[in-house]
mmCIF file of C-alpha atoms in Angstrom:
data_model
loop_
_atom_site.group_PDB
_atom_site.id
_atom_site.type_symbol
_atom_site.label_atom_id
_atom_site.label_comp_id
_atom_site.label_asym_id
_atom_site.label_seq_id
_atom_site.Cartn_x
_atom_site.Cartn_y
_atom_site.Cartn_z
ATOM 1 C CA UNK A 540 0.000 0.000 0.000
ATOM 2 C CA UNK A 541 1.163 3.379 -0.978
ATOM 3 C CA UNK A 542 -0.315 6.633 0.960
ATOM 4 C CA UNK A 543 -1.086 9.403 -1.901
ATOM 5 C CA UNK A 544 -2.534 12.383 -1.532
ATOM 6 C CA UNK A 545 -5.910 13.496 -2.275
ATOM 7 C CA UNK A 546 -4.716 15.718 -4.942
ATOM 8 C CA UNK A 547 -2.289 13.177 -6.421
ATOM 9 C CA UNK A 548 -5.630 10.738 -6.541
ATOM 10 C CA UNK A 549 -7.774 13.230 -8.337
ATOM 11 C CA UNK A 550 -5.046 13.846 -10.828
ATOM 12 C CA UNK A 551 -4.998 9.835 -11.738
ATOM 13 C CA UNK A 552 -8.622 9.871 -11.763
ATOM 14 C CA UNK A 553 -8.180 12.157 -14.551
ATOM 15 C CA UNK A 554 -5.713 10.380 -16.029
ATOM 16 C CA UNK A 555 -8.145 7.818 -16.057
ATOM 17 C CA UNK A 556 -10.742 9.575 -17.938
ATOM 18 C CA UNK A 557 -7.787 11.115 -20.449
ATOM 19 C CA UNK A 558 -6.383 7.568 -21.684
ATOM 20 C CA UNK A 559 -9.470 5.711 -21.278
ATOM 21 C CA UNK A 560 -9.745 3.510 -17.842
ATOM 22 C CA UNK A 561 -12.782 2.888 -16.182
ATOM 23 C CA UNK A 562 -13.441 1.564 -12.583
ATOM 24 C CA UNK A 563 -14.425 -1.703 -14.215
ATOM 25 C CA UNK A 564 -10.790 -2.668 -15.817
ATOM 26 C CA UNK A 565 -8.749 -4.455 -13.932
ATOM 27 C CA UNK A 566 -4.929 -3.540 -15.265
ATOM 28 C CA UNK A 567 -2.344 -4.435 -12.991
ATOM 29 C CA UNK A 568 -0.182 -1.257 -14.209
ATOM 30 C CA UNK A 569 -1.220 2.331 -13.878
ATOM 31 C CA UNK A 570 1.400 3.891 -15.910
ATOM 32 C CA UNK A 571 1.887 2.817 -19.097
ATOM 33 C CA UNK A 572 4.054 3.377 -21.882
ATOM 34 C CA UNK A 573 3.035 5.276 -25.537
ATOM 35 C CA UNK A 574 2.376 1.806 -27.092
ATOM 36 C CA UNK A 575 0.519 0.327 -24.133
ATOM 37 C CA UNK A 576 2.956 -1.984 -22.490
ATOM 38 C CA UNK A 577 3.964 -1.881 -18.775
ATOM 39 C CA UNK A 578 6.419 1.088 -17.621
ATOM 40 C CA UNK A 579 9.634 -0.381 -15.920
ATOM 41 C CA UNK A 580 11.537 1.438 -13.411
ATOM 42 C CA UNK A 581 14.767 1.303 -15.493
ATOM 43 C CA UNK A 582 12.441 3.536 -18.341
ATOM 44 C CA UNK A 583 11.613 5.937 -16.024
ATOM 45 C CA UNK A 584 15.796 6.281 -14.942
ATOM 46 C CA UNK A 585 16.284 6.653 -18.568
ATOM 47 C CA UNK A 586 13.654 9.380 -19.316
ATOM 48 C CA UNK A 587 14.035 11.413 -16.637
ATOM 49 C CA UNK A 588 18.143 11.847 -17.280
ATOM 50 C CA UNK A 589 17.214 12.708 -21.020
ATOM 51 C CA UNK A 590 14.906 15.389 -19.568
ATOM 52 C CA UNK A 591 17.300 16.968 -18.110
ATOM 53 C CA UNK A 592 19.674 16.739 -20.569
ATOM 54 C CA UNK A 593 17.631 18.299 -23.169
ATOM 55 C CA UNK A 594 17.015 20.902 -20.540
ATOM 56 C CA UNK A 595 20.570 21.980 -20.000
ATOM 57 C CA UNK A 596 22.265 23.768 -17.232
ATOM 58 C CA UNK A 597 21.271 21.306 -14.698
ATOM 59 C CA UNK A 598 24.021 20.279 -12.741
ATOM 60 C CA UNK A 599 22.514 18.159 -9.845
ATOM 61 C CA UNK A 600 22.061 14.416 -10.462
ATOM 62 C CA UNK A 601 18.672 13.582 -11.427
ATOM 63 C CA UNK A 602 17.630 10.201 -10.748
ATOM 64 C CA UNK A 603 14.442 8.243 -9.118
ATOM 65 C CA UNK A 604 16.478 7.954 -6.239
ATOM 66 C CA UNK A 605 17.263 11.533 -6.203
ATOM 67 C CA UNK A 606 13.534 12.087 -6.022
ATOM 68 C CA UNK A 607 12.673 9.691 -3.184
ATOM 69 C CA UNK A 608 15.622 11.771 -1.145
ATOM 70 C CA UNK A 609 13.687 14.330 -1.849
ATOM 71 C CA UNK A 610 10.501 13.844 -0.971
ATOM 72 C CA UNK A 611 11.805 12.060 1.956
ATOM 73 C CA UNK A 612 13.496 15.353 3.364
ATOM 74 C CA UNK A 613 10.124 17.638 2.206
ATOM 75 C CA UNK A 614 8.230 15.282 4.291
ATOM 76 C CA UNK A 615 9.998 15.315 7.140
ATOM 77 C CA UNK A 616 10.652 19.591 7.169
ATOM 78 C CA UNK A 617 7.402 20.036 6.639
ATOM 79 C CA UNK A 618 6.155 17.615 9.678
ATOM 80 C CA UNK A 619 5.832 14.602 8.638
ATOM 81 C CA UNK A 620 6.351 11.415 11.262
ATOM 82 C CA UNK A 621 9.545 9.714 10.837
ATOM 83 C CA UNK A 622 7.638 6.529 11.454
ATOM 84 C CA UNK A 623 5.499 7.159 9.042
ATOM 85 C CA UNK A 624 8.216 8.303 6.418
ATOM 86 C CA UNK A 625 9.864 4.854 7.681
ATOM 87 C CA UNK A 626 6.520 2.459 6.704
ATOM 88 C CA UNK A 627 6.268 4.874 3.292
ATOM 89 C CA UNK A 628 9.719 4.139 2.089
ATOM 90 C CA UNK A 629 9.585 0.437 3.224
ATOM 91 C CA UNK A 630 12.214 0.333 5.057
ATOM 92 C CA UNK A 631 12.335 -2.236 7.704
ATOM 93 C CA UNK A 632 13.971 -0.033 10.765
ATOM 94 C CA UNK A 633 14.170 3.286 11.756
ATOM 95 C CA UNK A 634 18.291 3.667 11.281
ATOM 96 C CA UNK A 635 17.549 3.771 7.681
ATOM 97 C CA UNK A 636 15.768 6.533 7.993
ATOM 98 C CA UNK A 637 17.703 8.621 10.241
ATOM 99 C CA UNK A 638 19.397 9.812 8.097
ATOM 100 C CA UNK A 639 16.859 11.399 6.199
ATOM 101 C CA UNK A 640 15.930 12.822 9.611
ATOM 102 C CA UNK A 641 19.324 14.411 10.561
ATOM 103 C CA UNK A 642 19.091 16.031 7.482
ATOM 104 C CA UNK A 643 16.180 17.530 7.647
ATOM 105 C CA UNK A 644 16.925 18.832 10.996
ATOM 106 C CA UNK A 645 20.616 20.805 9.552
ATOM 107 C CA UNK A 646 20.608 23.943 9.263
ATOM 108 C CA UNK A 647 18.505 24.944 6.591
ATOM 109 C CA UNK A 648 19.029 28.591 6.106
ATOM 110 C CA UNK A 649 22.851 27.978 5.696
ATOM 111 C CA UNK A 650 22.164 25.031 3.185
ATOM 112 C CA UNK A 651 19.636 27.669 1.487
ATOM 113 C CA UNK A 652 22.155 30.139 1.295
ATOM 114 C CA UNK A 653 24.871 28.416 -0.336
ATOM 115 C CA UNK A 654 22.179 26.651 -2.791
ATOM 116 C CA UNK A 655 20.207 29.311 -3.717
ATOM 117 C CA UNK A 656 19.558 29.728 -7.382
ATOM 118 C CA UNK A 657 18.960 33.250 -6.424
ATOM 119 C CA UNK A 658 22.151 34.418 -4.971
ATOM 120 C CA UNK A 659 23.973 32.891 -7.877
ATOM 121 C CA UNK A 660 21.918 34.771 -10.439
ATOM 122 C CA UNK A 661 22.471 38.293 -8.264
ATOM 123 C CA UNK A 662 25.808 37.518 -7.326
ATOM 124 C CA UNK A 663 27.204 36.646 -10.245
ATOM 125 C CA UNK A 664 24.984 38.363 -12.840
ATOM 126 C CA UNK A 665 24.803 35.672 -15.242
ATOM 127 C CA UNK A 666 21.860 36.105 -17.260
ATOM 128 C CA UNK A 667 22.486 35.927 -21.021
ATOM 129 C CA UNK A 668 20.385 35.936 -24.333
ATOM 130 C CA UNK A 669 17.229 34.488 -21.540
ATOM 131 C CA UNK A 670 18.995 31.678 -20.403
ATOM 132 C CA UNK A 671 20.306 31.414 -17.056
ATOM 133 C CA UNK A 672 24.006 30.136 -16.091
ATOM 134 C CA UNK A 673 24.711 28.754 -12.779
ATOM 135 C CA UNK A 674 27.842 28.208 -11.122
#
């Protein structure tokens, strides 16, 4: 079981309605890809990387696992349950995910500050032709 939220259910609800799936069929696989066939974790890897490649400028590694972090540390700043995080990310003790709460609980304006896509653009004034270079 995976908790989603309420928004995240209305918007495959109308993903439902878009591609065609009523609350009679009984696929095993939500996503799917263009030609119908089941969506494999490795696809997604692969996608997601050429996304930001065709993007450009992004230096951080993009990855599913990049996203779990993610969400992971979101969850927790914004008061989520580190049980709860724990049972969501299937892991089968909490030391797995302390780390996820130590880091969460740093010092977030100094992370912010040295991150910020803001105080690179003002700092180092390097907006050309309407694309944006970061350090």
């Amino acid at each position: 079981m995976i908790p989603i939220s309420r928004t995240t259910t209305k918007d495959i609800y109308e993903l439902f309605e878009l591609i065609g799936i009523g609350e009679e069929d009984t696929d095993e696989f939500v996503f799917l890809t263009q030609y119908g066939d089941q969506y494999y974790g490795d696809n997604f890897a692969k996608n997601i990387k050429n996304y930001a490649k065709r993007a450009g400028g992004i230096r951080a590694r993009v990855s599913p696992h990049t996203f779990r972090h993610y969400f992971a540390v979101k969850f927790l700043r914004n008061g989520g349950d580190a049980f709860a995080l724990m049972n969501i990310l299937g892991h089968s003790d909490i030391s797995m995910t302390q780390k996820y709460v130590k880091y969460a609980n740093s010092e977030v304006s100094e992370i912010h500050d040295k991150a910020s896509p803001v105080e690179s653009l003002v700092t180092n004034n390097r907006v050309r032709k309407g694309k944006v270079k970061f350090r």
